[in-house]
Coordinates of C-alpha atoms and ligand atoms in Angstrom, one line a residue:
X1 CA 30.6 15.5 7.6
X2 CA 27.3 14.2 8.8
X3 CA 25.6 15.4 5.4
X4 CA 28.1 13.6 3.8
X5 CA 27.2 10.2 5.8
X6 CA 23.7 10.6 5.8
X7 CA 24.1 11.1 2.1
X8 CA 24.9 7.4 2.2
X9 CA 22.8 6.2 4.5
X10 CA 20.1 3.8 2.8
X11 CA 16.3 5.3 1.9
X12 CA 13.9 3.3 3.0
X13 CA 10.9 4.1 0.8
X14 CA 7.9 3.6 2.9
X15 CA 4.7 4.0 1.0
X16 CA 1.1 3.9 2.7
X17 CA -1.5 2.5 0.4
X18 CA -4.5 4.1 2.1
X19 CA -8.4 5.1 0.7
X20 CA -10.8 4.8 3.7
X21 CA -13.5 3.8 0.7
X22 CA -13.5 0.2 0.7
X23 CA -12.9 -2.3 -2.8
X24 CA -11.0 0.6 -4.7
X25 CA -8.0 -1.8 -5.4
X26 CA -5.6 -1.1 -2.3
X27 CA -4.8 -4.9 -1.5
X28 CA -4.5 -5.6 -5.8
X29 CA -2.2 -2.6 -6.0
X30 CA 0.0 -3.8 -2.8
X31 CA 0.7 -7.3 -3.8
X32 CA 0.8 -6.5 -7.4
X33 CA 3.3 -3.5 -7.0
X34 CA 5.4 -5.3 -4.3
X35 CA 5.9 -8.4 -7.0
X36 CA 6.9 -6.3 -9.7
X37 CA 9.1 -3.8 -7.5
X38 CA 10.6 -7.1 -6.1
X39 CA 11.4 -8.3 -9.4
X40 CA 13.0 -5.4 -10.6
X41 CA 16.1 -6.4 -7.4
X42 CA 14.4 -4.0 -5.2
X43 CA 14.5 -5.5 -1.2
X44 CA 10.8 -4.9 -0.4
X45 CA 8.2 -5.9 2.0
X46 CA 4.2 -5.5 2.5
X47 CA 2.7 -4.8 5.5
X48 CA -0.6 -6.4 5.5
X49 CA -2.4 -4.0 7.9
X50 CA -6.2 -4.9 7.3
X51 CA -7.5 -7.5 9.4
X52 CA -9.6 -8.7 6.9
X53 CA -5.8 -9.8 6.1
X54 CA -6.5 -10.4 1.8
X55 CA -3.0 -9.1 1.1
X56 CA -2.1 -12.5 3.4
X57 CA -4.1 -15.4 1.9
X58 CA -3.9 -13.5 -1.6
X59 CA 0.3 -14.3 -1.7
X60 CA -1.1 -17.8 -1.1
X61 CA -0.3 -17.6 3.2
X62 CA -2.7 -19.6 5.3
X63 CA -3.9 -16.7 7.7
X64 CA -4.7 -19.2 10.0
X65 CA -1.2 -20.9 11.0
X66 CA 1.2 -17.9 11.3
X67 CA 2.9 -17.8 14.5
X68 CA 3.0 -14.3 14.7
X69 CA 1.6 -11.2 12.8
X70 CA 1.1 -7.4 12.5
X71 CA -0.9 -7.4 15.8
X72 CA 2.2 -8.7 17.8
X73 CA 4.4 -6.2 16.2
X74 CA 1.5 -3.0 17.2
X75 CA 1.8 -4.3 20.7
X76 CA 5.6 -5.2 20.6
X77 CA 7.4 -3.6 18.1
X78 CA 11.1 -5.3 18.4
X79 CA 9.6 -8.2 17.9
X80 CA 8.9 -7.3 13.9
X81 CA 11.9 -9.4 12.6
X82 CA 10.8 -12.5 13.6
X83 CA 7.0 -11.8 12.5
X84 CA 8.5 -11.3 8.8
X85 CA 7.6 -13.9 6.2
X86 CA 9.5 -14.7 2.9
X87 CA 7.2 -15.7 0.1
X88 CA 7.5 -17.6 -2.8
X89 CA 7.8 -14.6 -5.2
X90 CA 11.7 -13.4 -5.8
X91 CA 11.9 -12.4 -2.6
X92 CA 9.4 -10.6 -1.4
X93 CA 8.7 -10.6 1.6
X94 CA 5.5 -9.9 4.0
X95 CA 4.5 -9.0 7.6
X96 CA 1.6 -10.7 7.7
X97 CA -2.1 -10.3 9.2
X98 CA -4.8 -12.5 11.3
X99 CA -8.5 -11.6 11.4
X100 CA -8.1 -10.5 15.4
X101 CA -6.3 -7.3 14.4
X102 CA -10.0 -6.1 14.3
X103 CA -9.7 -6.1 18.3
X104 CA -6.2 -4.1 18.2
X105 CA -7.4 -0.8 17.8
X106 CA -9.6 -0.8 20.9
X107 CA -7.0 -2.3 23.1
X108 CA -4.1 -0.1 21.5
X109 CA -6.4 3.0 22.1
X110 CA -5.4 3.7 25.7
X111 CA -1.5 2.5 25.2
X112 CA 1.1 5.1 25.4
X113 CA 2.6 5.8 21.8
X114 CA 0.0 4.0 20.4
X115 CA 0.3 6.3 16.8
X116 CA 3.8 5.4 16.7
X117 CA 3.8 1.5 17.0
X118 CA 4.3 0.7 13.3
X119 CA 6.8 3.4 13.1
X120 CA 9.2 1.9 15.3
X121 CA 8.9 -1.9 14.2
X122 CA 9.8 -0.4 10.8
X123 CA 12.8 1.6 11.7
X124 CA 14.4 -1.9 13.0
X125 CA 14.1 -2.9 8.7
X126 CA 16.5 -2.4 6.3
X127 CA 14.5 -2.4 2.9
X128 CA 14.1 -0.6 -0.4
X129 CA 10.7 -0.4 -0.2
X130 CA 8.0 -0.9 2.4
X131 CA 4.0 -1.1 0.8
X132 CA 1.7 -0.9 3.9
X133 CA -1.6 -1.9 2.6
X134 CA -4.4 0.1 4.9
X135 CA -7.8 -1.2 6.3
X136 CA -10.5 0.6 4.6
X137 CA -11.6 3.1 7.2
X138 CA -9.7 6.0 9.2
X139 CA -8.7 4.2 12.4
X140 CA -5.9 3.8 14.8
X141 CA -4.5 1.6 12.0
X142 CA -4.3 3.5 9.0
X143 CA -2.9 6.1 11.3
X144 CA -0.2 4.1 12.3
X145 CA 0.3 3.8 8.7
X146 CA 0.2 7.4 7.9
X147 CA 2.7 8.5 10.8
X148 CA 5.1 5.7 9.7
X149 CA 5.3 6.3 6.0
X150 CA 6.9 8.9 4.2
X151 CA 4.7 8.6 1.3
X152 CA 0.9 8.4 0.4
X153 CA -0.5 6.2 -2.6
X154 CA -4.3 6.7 -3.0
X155 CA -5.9 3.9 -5.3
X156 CA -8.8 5.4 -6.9
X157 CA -11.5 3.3 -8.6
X158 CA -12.7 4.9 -11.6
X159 CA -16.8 5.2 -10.9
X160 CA -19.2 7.1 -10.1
X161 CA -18.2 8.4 -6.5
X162 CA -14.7 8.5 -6.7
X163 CA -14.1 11.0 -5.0
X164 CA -16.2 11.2 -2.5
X165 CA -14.4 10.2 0.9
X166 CA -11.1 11.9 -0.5
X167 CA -11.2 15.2 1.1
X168 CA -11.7 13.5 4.3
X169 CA -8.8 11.5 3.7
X170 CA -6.5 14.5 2.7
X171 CA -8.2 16.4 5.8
X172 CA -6.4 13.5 8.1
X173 CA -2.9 13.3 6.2
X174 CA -3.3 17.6 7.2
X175 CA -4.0 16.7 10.7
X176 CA -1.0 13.8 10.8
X177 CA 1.5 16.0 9.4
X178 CA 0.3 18.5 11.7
X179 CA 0.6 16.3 14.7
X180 CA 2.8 13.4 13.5
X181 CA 4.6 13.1 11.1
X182 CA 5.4 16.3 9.3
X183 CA 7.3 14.9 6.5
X184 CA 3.9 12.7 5.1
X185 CA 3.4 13.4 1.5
X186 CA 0.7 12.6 -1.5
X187 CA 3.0 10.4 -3.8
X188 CA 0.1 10.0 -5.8
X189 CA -3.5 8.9 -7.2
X190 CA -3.6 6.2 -9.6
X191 CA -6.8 5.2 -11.4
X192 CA -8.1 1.7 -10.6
X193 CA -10.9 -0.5 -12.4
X194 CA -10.9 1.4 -15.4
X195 CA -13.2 0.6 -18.1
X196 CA -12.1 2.5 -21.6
X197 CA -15.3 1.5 -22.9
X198 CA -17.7 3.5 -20.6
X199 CA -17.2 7.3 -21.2
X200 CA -18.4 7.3 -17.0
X201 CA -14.6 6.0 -16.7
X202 CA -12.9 9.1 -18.5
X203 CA -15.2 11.4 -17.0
X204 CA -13.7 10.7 -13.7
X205 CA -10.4 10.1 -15.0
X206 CA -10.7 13.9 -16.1
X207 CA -12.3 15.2 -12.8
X208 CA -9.5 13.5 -10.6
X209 CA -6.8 14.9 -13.2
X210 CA -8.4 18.3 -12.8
X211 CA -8.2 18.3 -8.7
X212 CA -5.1 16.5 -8.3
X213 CA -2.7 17.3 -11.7
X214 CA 0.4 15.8 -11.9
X215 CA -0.2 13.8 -8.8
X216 CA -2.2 11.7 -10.7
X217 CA -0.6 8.5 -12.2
X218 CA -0.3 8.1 -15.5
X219 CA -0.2 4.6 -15.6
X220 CA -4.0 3.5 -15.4
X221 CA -5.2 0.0 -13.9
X222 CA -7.6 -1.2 -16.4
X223 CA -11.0 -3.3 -14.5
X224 CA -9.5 -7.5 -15.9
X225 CA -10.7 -10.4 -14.6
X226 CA -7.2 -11.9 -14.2
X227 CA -6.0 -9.5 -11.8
X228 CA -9.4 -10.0 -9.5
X229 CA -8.8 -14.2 -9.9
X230 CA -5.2 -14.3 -9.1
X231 CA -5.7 -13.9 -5.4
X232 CA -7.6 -17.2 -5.1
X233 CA -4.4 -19.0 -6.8
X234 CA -2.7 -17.1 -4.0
X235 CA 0.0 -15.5 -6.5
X236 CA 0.7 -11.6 -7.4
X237 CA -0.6 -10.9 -11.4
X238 CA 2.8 -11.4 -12.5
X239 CA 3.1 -15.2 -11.7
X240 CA -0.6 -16.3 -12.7
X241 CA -1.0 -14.4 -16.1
X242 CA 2.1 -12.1 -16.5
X243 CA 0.7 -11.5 -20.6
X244 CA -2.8 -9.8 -19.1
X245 CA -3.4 -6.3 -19.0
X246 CA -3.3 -6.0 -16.0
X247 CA 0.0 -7.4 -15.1
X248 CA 1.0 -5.0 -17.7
X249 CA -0.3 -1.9 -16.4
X250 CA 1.0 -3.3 -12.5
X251 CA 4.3 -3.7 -14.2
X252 CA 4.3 -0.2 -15.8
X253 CA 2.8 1.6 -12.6
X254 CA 6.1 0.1 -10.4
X255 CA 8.6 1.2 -13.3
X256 CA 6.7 5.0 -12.8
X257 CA 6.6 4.4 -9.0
X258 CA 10.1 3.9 -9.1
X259 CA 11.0 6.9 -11.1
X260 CA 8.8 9.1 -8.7
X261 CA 10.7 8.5 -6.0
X262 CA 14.1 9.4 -7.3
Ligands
LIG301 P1 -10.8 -3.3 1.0 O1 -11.2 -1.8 1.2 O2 -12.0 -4.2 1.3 O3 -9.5 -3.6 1.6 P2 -9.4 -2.9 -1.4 O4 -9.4 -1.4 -1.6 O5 -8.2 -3.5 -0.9 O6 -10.6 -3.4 -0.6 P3 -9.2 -4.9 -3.5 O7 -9.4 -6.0 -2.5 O8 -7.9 -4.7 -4.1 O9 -9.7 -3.5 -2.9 O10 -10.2 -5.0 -4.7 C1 -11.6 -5.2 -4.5 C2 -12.1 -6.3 -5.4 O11 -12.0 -5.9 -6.8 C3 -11.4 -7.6 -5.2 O12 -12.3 -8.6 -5.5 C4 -10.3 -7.5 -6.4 O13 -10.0 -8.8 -6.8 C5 -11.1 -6.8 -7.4 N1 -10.2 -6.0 -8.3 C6 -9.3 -5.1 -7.8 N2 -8.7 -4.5 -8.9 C7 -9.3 -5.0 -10.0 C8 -9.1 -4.8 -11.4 N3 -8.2 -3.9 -11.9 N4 -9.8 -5.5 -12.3 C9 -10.7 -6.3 -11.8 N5 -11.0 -6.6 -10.5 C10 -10.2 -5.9 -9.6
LIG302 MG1 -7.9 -4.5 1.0

């Protein structure tokens, strides 16, 4: 009887978009997945959890006239509904950040519970998909984001010192499952900023393929200029040049996302 209802309860599919190395693609590969898992009917939301807030102003929101954000919710989580933002992009929607979520994780540091803040604003949601898109660094934050997600999505960029930083990072998803959240896991690596030109760009592609397998993506981001100019229009890829190659590959990516998680 209650495998049967559970059975039918709805999944929310929370995904942490985490590298701790910073400019690897994790804000381009939130919005850009979000819009395209939005447009294929999916209910989704991002949770822009970087103070430096890009996921914010690049879905064309002013950071600077929300009423509330992400901080509110750390400190207060029943207050997430209200914090939630609807933007212009078939319904996607967005819990949004402000540059003083910088201060949070030195006032959250001596709250009680203070891992599992996210955790319970999300459990209030009722969405397909939630993208939390991670600060670049190891913090209070990103471990907020680790103990509320279910699922891991490491953006890699394709150079030189790829994967340097990633057995720390797989070191602390250890420790969080550990301590946690035991039911964290590595959805997967996908290959950012890729350059078929350069033979530097396969040569990594190879090495992460031969530490990580399957768990690597097979869709690959390819480096374009559209995808790094749509954020100053304020628009996912799919809305200013949905012809590039790199709405393409974003569009692909969600399609093998999607199929992952079944
Ligand atoms: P941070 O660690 O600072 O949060 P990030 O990991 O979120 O960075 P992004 O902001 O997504 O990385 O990307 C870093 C820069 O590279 C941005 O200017 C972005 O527009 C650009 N960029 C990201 N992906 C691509 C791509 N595939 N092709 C070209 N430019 C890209
Ligand atoms: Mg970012």
């Amino acid at each position: 009887m209650i495998i049967e209802k559970r059975g039918r309860q709805k999944v929310t599919h929370i995904i942490a978009i985490a590298n701790q190395k910073g400019g690897v693609g994790k804000t381009t590969t939130a919005i850009n997945l979000g819009a395209y898992l939005s447009k294929q009917r999916k209910k989704v939301l991002i949770v822009d959890l970087d103070p430096q807030a890009n996921t914010t102003s690049g879905l064309g929101i002013n950071k600077n006239t929300l009423s509330g954000s992400v901080q509110d919710v750390l400190f207060n989580p029943p207050s997430v509904a209200g914090t939630l933002l609807e933007t212009e992009f078939d319904g996607l929607m967005l819990l949004p950040a402000r540059p003083e979520l910088a201060t949070t994780e030195v006032t959250l540091v001596n709250e009680a519970d203070r891992e599992f803040r996210l955790k319970k604003a999300l459990e209030q949601l009722d969405f397909d998909v939630i993208l939390i898109d991670c600060p670049p660094a190891l913090g209070l934050l990103t471990i907020n984001a680790l103990t509320a997600a279910k699922h891991l999505l490491i953006p890699v960029q394709a150079e030189y010192y790829a994967l340097e930083g990633l057995g720390q990072l797989l070191e602390t998803v250890q420790r969080i499952r550990e301590a946690l959240n035991p039911d964290l896991e590595l959805l997967g690596l996908v290959l950012t900023m890729f350059n078929s030109r350069t033979s530097l760009a396969s040569g990594v592609q190879d090495e992460v393929k031969r530490h990580f397998g399957d768990k690597v993506f097979k869709t690959v981001i390819p480096r374009n200029v559209r995808l790094a100019e749509a954020p100053s229009y304020g628009k996912p890829i799919s809305e200013h040049d949905r012809w590039s190659k790199g709405a393409k590959s974003y569009k692909q990516l969600a399609k093998e996302l999607t199929d992952r998680l079944k």
